Each structure stands twice: as C-alpha cells, then as structure tokens.
Tab-separated table of C-alpha atoms in Angstrom:
chain	number	residue	atom	x	y	z
A	1	GLU	CA	1.327	4.461	-4.253
A	2	ALA	CA	0.824	0.816	-4.647
A	3	GLY	CA	0.864	-1.053	-1.356
A	4	VAL	CA	2.824	-4.488	-0.805
A	5	ALA	CA	1.252	-7.258	-2.771
A	6	GLN	CA	1.031	-10.804	-1.747
A	7	SER	CA	-0.338	-13.981	-3.143
A	8	PRO	CA	-2.086	-16.190	-2.808
A	9	ARG	CA	-4.540	-14.662	-0.040
A	10	TYR	CA	-5.648	-18.198	0.889
A	11	LYS	CA	-3.939	-21.604	0.940
A	12	ILE	CA	-4.767	-25.029	2.245
A	13	ILE	CA	-2.515	-28.040	1.887
A	14	GLU	CA	-2.154	-31.454	3.576
A	15	LYS	CA	0.815	-31.790	6.275
A	16	ARG	CA	3.958	-32.976	4.459
A	17	GLN	CA	3.250	-31.040	1.258
A	18	SER	CA	5.149	-28.051	0.007
A	19	VAL	CA	3.744	-24.440	-0.455
A	20	ALA	CA	5.207	-21.114	-1.576
A	21	PHE	CA	4.393	-17.548	-0.930
A	22	TRP	CA	5.024	-14.509	-3.153
A	23	CYS	CA	5.740	-10.949	-2.022
A	24	ASN	CA	6.146	-7.858	-4.211
A	25	PRO	CA	7.135	-4.641	-1.862
A	26	ILE	CA	6.405	-1.150	-2.359
A	27	SER	CA	8.879	0.209	-5.311
A	28	GLY	CA	12.081	1.500	-3.859
A	29	HIS	CA	11.901	-0.305	-0.559
A	30	ALA	CA	15.266	-2.085	-0.105
A	31	THR	CA	14.132	-3.688	2.968
A	32	LEU	CA	11.693	-6.544	3.123
A	33	TYR	CA	10.362	-8.676	6.021
A	34	TRP	CA	8.424	-12.002	6.409
A	35	TYR	CA	6.451	-12.583	9.620
A	36	GLN	CA	4.376	-15.397	10.870
A	37	GLN	CA	1.213	-14.633	12.782
A	38	ILE	CA	-0.463	-17.451	14.510
A	39	LEU	CA	-4.035	-16.782	15.731
A	40	GLY	CA	-4.142	-14.697	18.816
A	41	GLN	CA	-0.489	-13.571	18.625
A	42	GLY	CA	1.388	-10.845	17.306
A	43	PRO	CA	3.404	-11.132	14.001
A	44	LYS	CA	6.871	-13.136	14.641
A	45	LEU	CA	9.805	-12.140	12.320
A	46	LEU	CA	10.843	-15.053	10.069
A	47	ILE	CA	13.438	-13.050	8.199
A	48	GLN	CA	14.569	-9.666	7.180
A	49	PHE	CA	16.252	-8.691	3.825
A	50	GLN	CA	18.257	-5.707	2.782
A	51	ASN	CA	18.211	-5.832	-1.222
A	52	ASN	CA	18.956	-9.061	-1.928
A	53	GLY	CA	21.104	-9.923	1.197
A	54	VAL	CA	19.899	-11.548	4.589
A	55	VAL	CA	20.199	-9.145	7.624
A	56	ASP	CA	18.183	-11.594	10.167
A	57	ASP	CA	16.954	-14.939	9.836
A	58	SER	CA	17.607	-16.223	13.366
A	59	GLN	CA	14.009	-17.020	13.755
A	60	LEU	CA	13.467	-18.955	10.509
A	61	PRO	CA	13.306	-22.693	10.935
A	62	LYS	CA	15.514	-23.676	8.264
A	63	ASP	CA	15.015	-27.268	8.445
A	64	ARG	CA	11.661	-26.538	6.426
A	65	PHE	CA	11.662	-22.881	5.552
A	66	SER	CA	13.380	-21.048	3.112
A	67	ALA	CA	13.267	-17.635	1.401
A	68	GLU	CA	15.024	-15.728	-1.159
A	69	ARG	CA	15.094	-12.294	-2.919
A	70	LEU	CA	16.976	-12.790	-5.861
A	71	LYS	CA	16.924	-9.443	-7.635
A	72	GLY	CA	16.400	-7.188	-4.430
A	73	VAL	CA	12.742	-6.729	-5.272
A	74	ASP	CA	10.290	-9.620	-4.975
A	75	SER	CA	10.526	-12.421	-2.547
A	76	THR	CA	9.386	-15.912	-2.013
A	77	LEU	CA	8.879	-17.821	1.249
A	78	LYS	CA	8.619	-21.704	0.986
A	79	ILE	CA	7.821	-24.393	3.393
A	80	GLN	CA	8.737	-28.022	2.595
A	81	PRO	CA	7.399	-30.148	4.136
A	82	ALA	CA	4.430	-28.218	6.071
A	83	LYS	CA	3.560	-29.124	9.562
A	84	LEU	CA	0.062	-28.708	11.200
A	85	GLU	CA	1.701	-26.174	13.514
A	86	ASP	CA	2.805	-23.908	10.254
A	87	SER	CA	-1.181	-22.933	9.986
A	88	ALA	CA	-0.727	-19.169	10.155
A	89	VAL	CA	-1.074	-15.880	8.435
A	90	TYR	CA	2.164	-15.090	6.618
A	91	LEU	CA	2.671	-11.356	6.251
A	92	CYS	CA	5.273	-9.678	4.065
A	93	ALA	CA	6.331	-5.867	4.976
A	94	SER	CA	8.988	-3.616	3.301
A	95	SER	CA	10.376	-0.167	4.320
A	96	LEU	CA	12.912	2.167	3.128
A	97	VAL	CA	16.550	1.824	4.192
A	98	ARG	CA	17.574	4.172	7.042
A	99	GLY	CA	19.383	7.201	5.676
A	100	GLN	CA	17.461	7.435	2.427
A	101	GLY	CA	16.528	10.880	3.764
A	102	LYS	CA	14.488	9.459	6.685
A	103	LEU	CA	15.335	8.644	10.123
A	104	PHE	CA	12.590	6.507	10.864
A	105	THR	CA	11.619	3.755	8.367
A	106	GLU	CA	7.915	2.868	8.831
A	107	ALA	CA	7.066	-0.567	7.663
A	108	PHE	CA	4.204	-1.090	5.238
A	109	PHE	CA	2.541	-4.662	5.517
A	110	GLY	CA	0.669	-6.667	3.083
A	111	GLN	CA	-2.684	-8.371	3.779
A	112	GLY	CA	-0.836	-11.533	4.192
A	113	THR	CA	-1.615	-15.073	3.084
A	114	ARG	CA	-3.547	-17.424	5.437
A	115	LEU	CA	-2.203	-20.952	5.301
A	116	THR	CA	-4.241	-23.899	6.665
A	117	VAL	CA	-2.446	-27.370	6.920
A	118	VAL	CA	-4.563	-30.181	7.519
B	1	LEU	CA	11.428	-11.233	22.765
B	2	ALA	CA	9.125	-8.278	22.858
B	3	LYS	CA	10.571	-5.442	24.887
B	4	THR	CA	7.007	-4.291	25.888
B	5	THR	CA	4.172	-4.801	28.182
B	6	GLN	CA	0.732	-3.721	27.677
B	7	PRO	CA	-2.742	-4.828	28.811
B	8	ILE	CA	-4.231	-7.653	26.851
B	9	SER	CA	-7.527	-5.957	26.423
B	10	MET	CA	-9.555	-2.861	26.889
B	11	ASP	CA	-13.290	-2.042	26.530
B	12	SER	CA	-14.628	1.414	25.601
B	13	TYR	CA	-17.964	3.115	24.354
B	14	GLU	CA	-18.286	5.244	21.369
B	15	GLY	CA	-17.106	9.005	21.792
B	16	GLN	CA	-14.937	8.276	24.649
B	17	GLU	CA	-11.053	8.778	24.930
B	18	VAL	CA	-9.089	5.667	25.252
B	19	ASN	CA	-5.677	5.656	26.701
B	20	ILE	CA	-3.415	2.470	26.472
B	21	THR	CA	-0.389	2.425	28.318
B	22	CYS	CA	2.759	0.546	27.360
B	23	SER	CA	5.762	-0.369	29.877
B	24	HIS	CA	9.273	-0.515	28.241
B	25	ASN	CA	11.622	-0.484	31.140
B	26	ASN	CA	14.719	-1.520	29.384
B	27	ILE	CA	14.233	1.021	26.583
B	28	ALA	CA	17.667	1.866	24.830
B	29	THR	CA	19.072	5.444	24.059
B	30	ASN	CA	18.511	4.833	20.355
B	31	ASP	CA	15.249	3.051	20.628
B	32	TYR	CA	12.103	5.004	19.117
B	33	ILE	CA	8.539	4.166	20.426
B	34	THR	CA	6.317	2.770	17.843
B	35	TRP	CA	2.250	1.947	17.720
B	36	TYR	CA	0.830	-0.161	15.181
B	37	GLN	CA	-2.840	-1.113	14.522
B	38	GLN	CA	-4.350	-4.218	13.131
B	39	PHE	CA	-7.676	-5.136	11.957
B	40	PRO	CA	-8.814	-8.645	11.454
B	41	SER	CA	-7.436	-9.968	7.982
B	42	GLN	CA	-5.191	-7.197	7.533
B	43	GLY	CA	-1.504	-6.502	8.191
B	44	PRO	CA	-0.449	-4.066	10.809
B	45	ARG	CA	-0.494	-0.371	10.032
B	46	PHE	CA	1.637	2.269	11.401
B	47	ILE	CA	-0.196	4.883	13.843
B	48	ILE	CA	2.275	7.047	15.337
B	49	GLN	CA	5.956	7.134	16.468
B	50	GLY	CA	8.041	9.146	18.895
B	51	TYR	CA	11.144	9.591	20.928
B	52	LYS	CA	10.158	11.631	23.921
B	53	THR	CA	7.504	14.178	25.103
B	54	LYS	CA	4.367	14.408	23.237
B	55	VAL	CA	3.675	13.508	19.591
B	56	THR	CA	0.433	14.206	17.922
B	57	ASN	CA	-1.033	13.438	14.339
B	58	GLU	CA	-4.534	13.362	12.826
B	59	VAL	CA	-5.288	9.891	14.260
B	60	ALA	CA	-3.686	9.859	17.877
B	61	SER	CA	-1.445	11.405	20.512
B	62	LEU	CA	1.590	9.574	22.099
B	63	PHE	CA	2.758	10.799	25.420
B	64	ILE	CA	6.357	9.786	26.722
B	65	PRO	CA	7.501	10.714	29.997
B	66	ALA	CA	10.835	12.006	30.446
B	67	ASP	CA	12.347	8.715	31.851
B	68	ARG	CA	10.840	7.054	28.798
B	69	LYS	CA	10.198	3.867	30.455
B	70	SER	CA	6.520	3.782	29.460
B	71	SER	CA	4.398	5.458	26.956
B	72	THR	CA	0.589	6.290	26.558
B	73	LEU	CA	-1.257	5.879	22.892
B	74	SER	CA	-4.331	8.333	23.545
B	75	LEU	CA	-7.355	7.665	21.014
B	76	PRO	CA	-9.644	10.543	20.997
B	77	ARG	CA	-13.387	10.115	20.757
B	78	VAL	CA	-13.158	6.425	19.461
B	79	SER	CA	-15.737	4.925	17.176
B	80	LEU	CA	-16.807	1.270	16.258
B	81	SER	CA	-14.177	1.351	13.586
B	82	ASP	CA	-11.366	1.839	16.014
B	83	THR	CA	-11.937	-1.733	17.360
B	84	ALA	CA	-8.662	-3.515	16.729
B	85	VAL	CA	-5.452	-4.976	18.251
B	86	TYR	CA	-2.955	-2.046	19.284
B	87	TYR	CA	0.962	-3.082	19.398
B	88	CYS	CA	3.621	-0.913	21.193
B	89	LEU	CA	6.949	-1.538	19.834
B	90	VAL	CA	10.531	-0.271	20.610
B	91	ASN	CA	13.217	-0.458	18.162
B	92	GLN	CA	15.956	1.531	16.452
B	93	ALA	CA	15.445	3.145	13.186
B	94	GLY	CA	15.784	0.794	10.559
B	95	THR	CA	15.776	-2.366	12.452
B	96	ALA	CA	12.965	-5.074	12.347
B	97	LEU	CA	9.864	-4.498	14.568
B	98	ILE	CA	9.541	-7.278	17.138
B	99	PHE	CA	5.736	-7.414	18.167
B	100	GLY	CA	4.256	-8.584	21.391
B	101	LYS	CA	0.744	-9.870	21.809
B	102	GLY	CA	-0.832	-6.228	21.863
B	103	THR	CA	-3.822	-4.890	23.188
B	104	THR	CA	-7.301	-5.949	22.074
B	105	LEU	CA	-9.393	-2.578	21.951
B	106	SER	CA	-13.219	-3.376	21.950
B	107	VAL	CA	-15.440	-0.179	21.335
B	108	SER	CA	-19.222	-0.423	21.642
B	109	SER	CA	-22.087	1.586	21.026
C-alpha cells in the first residue's frame, strides 16, 4: 500500500515570497490533516479536512495560510507571504473516516516538506 | 493544548526495557490513548493504542490503570534503532491528533 506522498521535500524561500506544498493521501482515506512542526516541538495541527470540507482550521493563520482539497483527494497548503517564523516541517497525514468498519482511525503521515525562510 | 504530560527525555542502554509514563488526568470517557514514534526527518508513526487494561503488539505494550489517568508505554529490549521521540496522545476516535512535546528516548550501546 502506497503511503502519504508529499512534495517538495525541501524548499528555501526568502521572506515575503509565497510557497505551496502538495499532498496525496492514501487511497480511500477521506480525512486529511496538515501539521506544522517547528524544530524541537511536536506537530501542531493546522487544518483537518473530511473529503473536501474543512472540519477544523482554528489553528490556521488565515491571514497568510490557505489550504484546499477541491476533489476530496489531493491537497495543497499555501503560505503567502512567508515569514521567518514559518520555517518548519509541514506534515500531511491521512486516515479513514470513523465508521468505515474501524473504530480507531490511525493517522498515516508523509515524510514532510522542510521549509526554510531566509 | 495537549492533554498529556510526559518526561522530556529518557536515556537507556541496548537490551534494557524502557517504560515511558504519560499523565492524562482529564481524560474523557470517549478518549483513547495512542502512542506515536517519530524518527528524525520522518513523520510520526503509530505504535500502539488502547482504552483500558493492557494492550500488546509486536512492538510494544501499553499499560492503562483502572482510573485511566495515566498510561505506560513499555518497549522491551530496546536497540539503538529505538532512539526517537515518543508521543502520548489522548483523543476520540476520528478526531485530530493533538501532539505535545513528546519524550526523546536515547539508546546507547
């Protein structure tokens, strides 16, 4: 079974530039998450999708971050304009929806995109 | 905010058993206890999950007392490759995972 795919693996941009990250979840996984992980900290949830609808985006800095999942499969996370403090690893994860024959929905993570803002 | 408290770091030697305890005093009736492992430059990976008593799989054991206010992840006979960050989480099935800072386990020879 293919895992969660993310691209690019690494990105270096200057502050005030824009950047986009792409995620392809595991086939059949209706739930998709984006996390931000700053060095030395645990992952922080940015947004959760169920199919193409947003379930939770309370931690997403909406003045500069946006995310979409138009067809309920792939997702894109964008930052515009980037700040120095956005330097982090951006992780995408996916899981089955509760009720699809499983009580516990394990989340599978991609390898992440390491963003450096200079 | 994370609903758990766990040690920041632990040290061990190869071949020893490692027990990492997590405190979750405000766990809700519908919450499950889940542990994830994260190696450098990789995303977290599911290790084990439980609701009460003891759960064992090929990787680890999870001990949960009757009051469920804490849990202990037990890693038998650790090796150098078990050096990683271990996260304890509590959440309801189907909800987003909220991570704390985790426990950095360092295994040396």
